[in-house]
mmCIF file of C-alpha atoms in Angstrom:
data_model
loop_
_atom_site.group_PDB
_atom_site.id
_atom_site.type_symbol
_atom_site.label_atom_id
_atom_site.label_comp_id
_atom_site.label_asym_id
_atom_site.label_seq_id
_atom_site.Cartn_x
_atom_site.Cartn_y
_atom_site.Cartn_z
ATOM 1 C CA GLU A 62 118.465 106.786 124.330
ATOM 2 C CA VAL A 63 114.727 106.918 124.933
ATOM 3 C CA LYS A 64 113.071 103.520 125.000
ATOM 4 C CA LEU A 65 109.423 102.598 125.445
ATOM 5 C CA LEU A 66 108.516 98.939 125.719
ATOM 6 C CA GLU A 67 104.873 97.898 125.756
ATOM 7 C CA SER A 68 103.636 94.588 127.113
ATOM 8 C CA GLY A 69 100.405 92.917 128.087
ATOM 9 C CA GLY A 70 98.690 92.580 124.745
ATOM 10 C CA GLY A 71 97.057 89.387 123.547
ATOM 11 C CA LEU A 72 93.837 87.656 122.689
ATOM 12 C CA VAL A 73 90.851 88.336 124.934
ATOM 13 C CA GLN A 74 87.173 87.500 124.682
ATOM 14 C CA PRO A 75 84.542 90.210 124.289
ATOM 15 C CA GLY A 76 83.680 91.611 127.691
ATOM 16 C CA GLY A 77 87.050 90.664 129.090
ATOM 17 C CA SER A 78 89.826 92.738 130.619
ATOM 18 C CA LEU A 79 93.467 93.354 129.877
ATOM 19 C CA ARG A 80 96.173 95.516 131.406
ATOM 20 C CA LEU A 81 98.815 97.044 129.181
ATOM 21 C CA SER A 82 102.105 98.297 130.554
ATOM 22 C CA CYS A 83 104.787 100.506 129.109
ATOM 23 C CA ALA A 84 108.283 100.543 130.599
ATOM 24 C CA ALA A 85 110.172 103.748 129.906
ATOM 25 C CA SER A 86 113.876 104.535 130.047
ATOM 26 C CA GLY A 87 116.356 107.095 128.797
ATOM 27 C CA PHE A 88 114.613 110.220 130.073
ATOM 28 C CA THR A 89 113.321 111.776 133.298
ATOM 29 C CA PHE A 90 110.027 109.916 133.326
ATOM 30 C CA ALA A 91 108.389 111.964 136.076
ATOM 31 C CA SER A 92 108.745 115.164 134.029
ATOM 32 C CA TYR A 93 106.639 114.217 131.024
ATOM 33 C CA GLY A 94 103.085 113.334 130.188
ATOM 34 C CA MET A 95 102.420 109.989 128.577
ATOM 35 C CA THR A 96 99.808 108.839 126.103
ATOM 36 C CA TRP A 97 98.307 105.713 124.548
ATOM 37 C CA VAL A 98 97.371 105.711 120.867
ATOM 38 C CA ARG A 99 95.881 102.754 119.022
ATOM 39 C CA GLN A 100 95.686 101.675 115.417
ATOM 40 C CA ALA A 101 93.120 99.180 114.195
ATOM 41 C CA PRO A 102 94.269 96.899 111.359
ATOM 42 C CA GLY A 103 94.630 98.924 108.178
ATOM 43 C CA LYS A 104 93.334 102.082 109.829
ATOM 44 C CA GLY A 105 94.722 105.368 111.075
ATOM 45 C CA LEU A 106 95.897 106.521 114.470
ATOM 46 C CA GLU A 107 93.313 106.951 117.214
ATOM 47 C CA TRP A 108 94.139 108.664 120.481
ATOM 48 C CA VAL A 109 93.038 106.609 123.498
ATOM 49 C CA SER A 110 94.168 108.258 126.716
ATOM 50 C CA SER A 111 96.805 110.572 128.202
ATOM 51 C CA LEU A 112 97.963 111.699 131.600
ATOM 52 C CA SER A 113 100.138 114.407 133.054
ATOM 53 C CA ALA A 114 103.608 113.865 134.440
ATOM 54 C CA ASP A 115 102.389 113.600 138.022
ATOM 55 C CA GLY A 116 99.382 111.499 137.026
ATOM 56 C CA GLY A 117 97.056 114.082 138.508
ATOM 57 C CA THR A 118 95.280 114.892 135.252
ATOM 58 C CA THR A 119 93.982 112.253 132.888
ATOM 59 C CA TYR A 120 92.180 112.401 129.565
ATOM 60 C CA ALA A 121 90.292 109.662 127.745
ATOM 61 C CA ALA A 122 88.586 109.383 124.401
ATOM 62 C CA ASP A 123 84.816 109.111 124.508
ATOM 63 C CA SER A 124 85.072 105.655 122.918
ATOM 64 C CA VAL A 125 86.899 104.283 125.964
ATOM 65 C CA LYS A 126 85.693 106.529 128.774
ATOM 66 C CA GLY A 127 84.365 104.459 131.647
ATOM 67 C CA ARG A 128 86.046 101.308 130.346
ATOM 68 C CA PHE A 129 89.765 102.181 130.168
ATOM 69 C CA THR A 130 91.886 103.752 132.907
ATOM 70 C CA ILE A 131 95.346 105.197 132.445
ATOM 71 C CA SER A 132 97.778 105.386 135.340
ATOM 72 C CA ARG A 133 101.491 105.671 136.010
ATOM 73 C CA ASP A 134 104.049 104.670 138.584
ATOM 74 C CA ASN A 135 106.838 107.222 138.573
ATOM 75 C CA SER A 136 108.893 105.126 140.973
ATOM 76 C CA LYS A 137 108.996 102.352 138.357
ATOM 77 C CA ASN A 138 108.995 104.490 135.189
ATOM 78 C CA THR A 139 105.900 102.701 134.013
ATOM 79 C CA VAL A 140 102.550 103.709 132.559
ATOM 80 C CA HIS A 141 99.568 101.388 132.436
ATOM 81 C CA LEU A 142 96.303 101.116 130.542
ATOM 82 C CA GLN A 143 93.682 99.040 132.334
ATOM 83 C CA MET A 144 91.026 97.944 129.863
ATOM 84 C CA HIS A 145 87.641 96.495 130.834
ATOM 85 C CA SER A 146 84.510 95.495 128.898
ATOM 86 C CA LEU A 147 86.554 94.982 125.775
ATOM 87 C CA ARG A 148 84.768 94.951 122.429
ATOM 88 C CA ALA A 149 85.692 93.755 118.974
ATOM 89 C CA ASP A 150 86.280 97.339 117.852
ATOM 90 C CA ASP A 151 88.995 97.700 120.509
ATOM 91 C CA THR A 152 91.131 95.340 118.435
ATOM 92 C CA ALA A 153 94.248 97.287 117.520
ATOM 93 C CA VAL A 154 97.940 97.797 118.038
ATOM 94 C CA TYR A 155 98.312 99.936 121.136
ATOM 95 C CA TYR A 156 101.232 102.354 121.189
ATOM 96 C CA CYS A 157 102.683 104.000 124.245
ATOM 97 C CA ALA A 158 104.193 107.402 123.520
ATOM 98 C CA LYS A 159 106.070 110.051 125.457
ATOM 99 C CA CYS A 160 104.562 113.521 125.390
ATOM 100 C CA ALA A 161 106.911 116.426 124.875
ATOM 101 C CA ASP A 162 105.372 118.389 127.725
ATOM 102 C CA TYR A 163 104.417 117.964 131.388
ATOM 103 C CA ASP A 164 100.653 118.157 130.955
ATOM 104 C CA GLY A 165 100.216 115.507 128.277
ATOM 105 C CA HIS A 166 98.874 118.092 125.807
ATOM 106 C CA GLY A 167 101.705 118.183 123.351
ATOM 107 C CA PHE A 168 103.057 116.155 120.517
ATOM 108 C CA SER A 169 104.585 112.733 121.058
ATOM 109 C CA ASP A 170 108.291 112.751 120.422
ATOM 110 C CA TYR A 171 108.968 109.063 121.093
ATOM 111 C CA TRP A 172 106.838 105.979 120.486
ATOM 112 C CA GLY A 173 107.070 102.352 121.510
ATOM 113 C CA GLN A 174 106.788 99.527 119.012
ATOM 114 C CA GLY A 175 103.264 98.709 120.085
ATOM 115 C CA THR A 176 101.429 95.712 121.489
ATOM 116 C CA LEU A 177 98.585 93.950 119.699
ATOM 117 C CA VAL A 178 95.242 93.531 121.421
ATOM 118 C CA THR A 179 92.778 91.193 119.730
ATOM 119 C CA VAL A 180 89.235 90.980 121.039
ATOM 120 C CA SER A 181 87.534 87.897 119.683
ATOM 121 C CA SER A 182 85.630 84.847 120.799
ATOM 122 C CA SER Y 8 84.716 117.656 117.965
ATOM 123 C CA TYR Y 9 87.508 119.032 115.820
ATOM 124 C CA VAL Y 10 88.086 117.218 112.519
ATOM 125 C CA LEU Y 11 91.332 117.027 110.548
ATOM 126 C CA THR Y 12 90.936 116.088 106.888
ATOM 127 C CA GLN Y 13 93.707 114.456 104.871
ATOM 128 C CA SER Y 14 93.702 113.152 101.317
ATOM 129 C CA PRO Y 15 94.004 109.350 101.345
ATOM 130 C CA SER Y 16 96.920 109.313 98.930
ATOM 131 C CA VAL Y 17 99.559 111.432 97.256
ATOM 132 C CA SER Y 18 101.913 110.259 94.514
ATOM 133 C CA VAL Y 19 105.153 111.876 93.454
ATOM 134 C CA ASP Y 20 108.123 111.128 91.234
ATOM 135 C CA PRO Y 21 111.523 110.626 92.840
ATOM 136 C CA GLY Y 22 113.425 113.875 93.194
ATOM 137 C CA LYS Y 23 110.268 115.984 93.052
ATOM 138 C CA THR Y 24 108.433 117.767 95.846
ATOM 139 C CA ALA Y 25 105.528 116.199 97.712
ATOM 140 C CA ARG Y 26 102.974 118.354 99.482
ATOM 141 C CA ILE Y 27 100.655 116.685 101.957
ATOM 142 C CA PRO Y 28 97.790 118.890 103.159
ATOM 143 C CA CYS Y 29 95.847 118.656 106.411
ATOM 144 C CA GLY Y 30 92.611 120.608 106.565
ATOM 145 C CA GLY Y 31 90.803 121.895 109.633
ATOM 146 C CA ASN Y 32 88.649 124.826 110.646
ATOM 147 C CA ASN Y 33 91.056 127.690 111.336
ATOM 148 C CA ILE Y 34 93.857 125.180 111.821
ATOM 149 C CA GLY Y 35 96.338 128.013 111.363
ATOM 150 C CA SER Y 36 95.592 129.132 114.909
ATOM 151 C CA GLU Y 37 96.752 125.810 116.389
ATOM 152 C CA PRO Y 38 100.171 124.161 116.400
ATOM 153 C CA VAL Y 39 100.261 121.168 114.080
ATOM 154 C CA HIS Y 40 102.514 118.140 114.346
ATOM 155 C CA TRP Y 41 103.292 115.471 111.766
ATOM 156 C CA TYR Y 42 104.219 111.801 112.038
ATOM 157 C CA GLN Y 43 105.626 109.397 109.496
ATOM 158 C CA GLN Y 44 104.697 105.723 109.725
ATOM 159 C CA LYS Y 45 106.269 103.081 107.544
ATOM 160 C CA PRO Y 46 104.609 99.650 107.189
ATOM 161 C CA GLY Y 47 104.932 97.542 110.314
ATOM 162 C CA GLN Y 48 106.663 100.304 112.241
ATOM 163 C CA ALA Y 49 105.734 102.782 114.948
ATOM 164 C CA PRO Y 50 105.057 106.406 114.038
ATOM 165 C CA VAL Y 51 107.990 108.807 114.017
ATOM 166 C CA LEU Y 52 107.687 112.539 114.669
ATOM 167 C CA VAL Y 53 108.908 114.487 111.627
ATOM 168 C CA ILE Y 54 107.547 118.006 112.243
ATOM 169 C CA TYR Y 55 106.307 119.715 115.411
ATOM 170 C CA TYR Y 56 104.881 123.161 116.090
ATOM 171 C CA ASP Y 57 104.020 123.620 112.406
ATOM 172 C CA SER Y 58 107.554 123.748 111.050
ATOM 173 C CA GLU Y 59 110.137 122.536 113.577
ATOM 174 C CA ARG Y 60 112.202 119.475 112.756
ATOM 175 C CA PRO Y 61 113.342 117.015 115.438
ATOM 176 C CA SER Y 62 117.001 116.113 115.421
ATOM 177 C CA GLY Y 63 117.749 113.439 112.860
ATOM 178 C CA ILE Y 64 114.965 114.437 110.478
ATOM 179 C CA PRO Y 65 116.357 115.572 107.107
ATOM 180 C CA GLU Y 66 116.045 119.208 106.075
ATOM 181 C CA ARG Y 67 113.995 117.972 103.114
ATOM 182 C CA PHE Y 68 111.048 117.807 105.508
ATOM 183 C CA SER Y 69 109.335 121.112 106.233
ATOM 184 C CA GLY Y 70 105.940 122.314 107.356
ATOM 185 C CA SER Y 71 103.648 125.306 107.151
ATOM 186 C CA ASN Y 72 100.304 126.229 108.655
ATOM 187 C CA SER Y 73 97.922 129.009 107.733
ATOM 188 C CA GLY Y 74 94.214 129.572 107.442
ATOM 189 C CA ASN Y 75 92.406 126.271 107.120
ATOM 190 C CA THR Y 76 95.311 124.164 105.869
ATOM 191 C CA ALA Y 77 98.564 122.853 107.285
ATOM 192 C CA THR Y 78 101.022 121.345 104.829
ATOM 193 C CA LEU Y 79 103.878 118.902 105.160
ATOM 194 C CA THR Y 80 106.356 119.370 102.342
ATOM 195 C CA ILE Y 81 108.982 116.818 101.388
ATOM 196 C CA SER Y 82 111.579 118.063 98.922
ATOM 197 C CA ARG Y 83 113.717 115.859 96.684
ATOM 198 C CA VAL Y 84 111.565 112.862 97.507
ATOM 199 C CA GLU Y 85 113.295 109.499 97.892
ATOM 200 C CA SER Y 86 111.890 105.983 97.773
ATOM 201 C CA GLY Y 87 112.530 105.717 101.515
ATOM 202 C CA ASP Y 88 109.973 108.469 102.102
ATOM 203 C CA GLU Y 89 107.138 106.134 101.129
ATOM 204 C CA ALA Y 90 104.961 105.972 104.215
ATOM 205 C CA ASP Y 91 101.735 107.097 105.802
ATOM 206 C CA TYR Y 92 101.765 110.626 107.168
ATOM 207 C CA PHE Y 93 99.462 111.805 109.951
ATOM 208 C CA CYS Y 94 98.782 115.331 111.140
ATOM 209 C CA HIS Y 95 97.944 116.008 114.789
ATOM 210 C CA VAL Y 96 96.598 118.905 116.822
ATOM 211 C CA TRP Y 97 95.293 119.440 120.342
ATOM 212 C CA ASP Y 98 91.578 120.210 120.324
ATOM 213 C CA SER Y 99 91.440 122.911 122.955
ATOM 214 C CA VAL Y 100 87.637 122.827 123.108
ATOM 215 C CA ALA Y 101 87.283 119.092 123.684
ATOM 216 C CA ASP Y 102 90.601 119.062 125.590
ATOM 217 C CA HIS Y 103 92.107 116.101 123.767
ATOM 218 C CA PRO Y 104 94.339 115.387 120.760
ATOM 219 C CA VAL Y 105 93.044 114.736 117.270
ATOM 220 C CA PHE Y 106 94.733 112.905 114.404
ATOM 221 C CA GLY Y 107 94.049 113.273 110.727
ATOM 222 C CA GLY Y 108 93.055 110.150 108.830
ATOM 223 C CA GLY Y 109 96.481 109.850 107.249
ATOM 224 C CA THR Y 110 97.899 110.231 103.754
ATOM 225 C CA LYS Y 111 99.738 107.455 102.002
ATOM 226 C CA LEU Y 112 102.706 108.829 100.070
ATOM 227 C CA THR Y 113 103.657 106.751 97.052
ATOM 228 C CA VAL Y 114 106.938 107.365 95.266
ATOM 229 C CA LEU Y 115 106.455 106.430 91.625
#
């Protein structure tokens, strides 16, 4: 059974930093791209960042480029999202999702339950 | 960048057919995927590559994609189908995924 468990969310002040983690199990982690998608309260899904199975190729939305960095540790079946210079409009539930392909281009066939990030003073 | 347009809401009577459109410029040339999200829950993939169903998704869920519109169709709608539905494509020009704004399906 595929499981994705996010952690690291919480309350942070504007300008602060936070590191999200996603622990994966139930599949061959090193064979699939991974992605982070967020959802602001009452809003739709917004893609944040993705990376390929080997971590060699990364993609980031313009809204987070230069502030957020995605990475993975295939030895620990974990993907991370390092977030800096956080703003109020980064407040959202952040979902980790498994991509159905190696490159991180495809659809997401499994999703975690999400972790809430609140940026507020 | 590429824009996917969804109607904010669709209503349907139980037992009838719901059609949820997703509009985009020449979307028929790109594979479209659909997710269902119930309140307080994570999204669930219900259709991929326009019309393929993951295991465990009822046959009542189907998809099509042509021209400028992709459509998620739910036959014999049940109260448990009430949810938000999001379409998703890969924008090959911008080299990143795009989600539609979502459609809230209400079962009357």
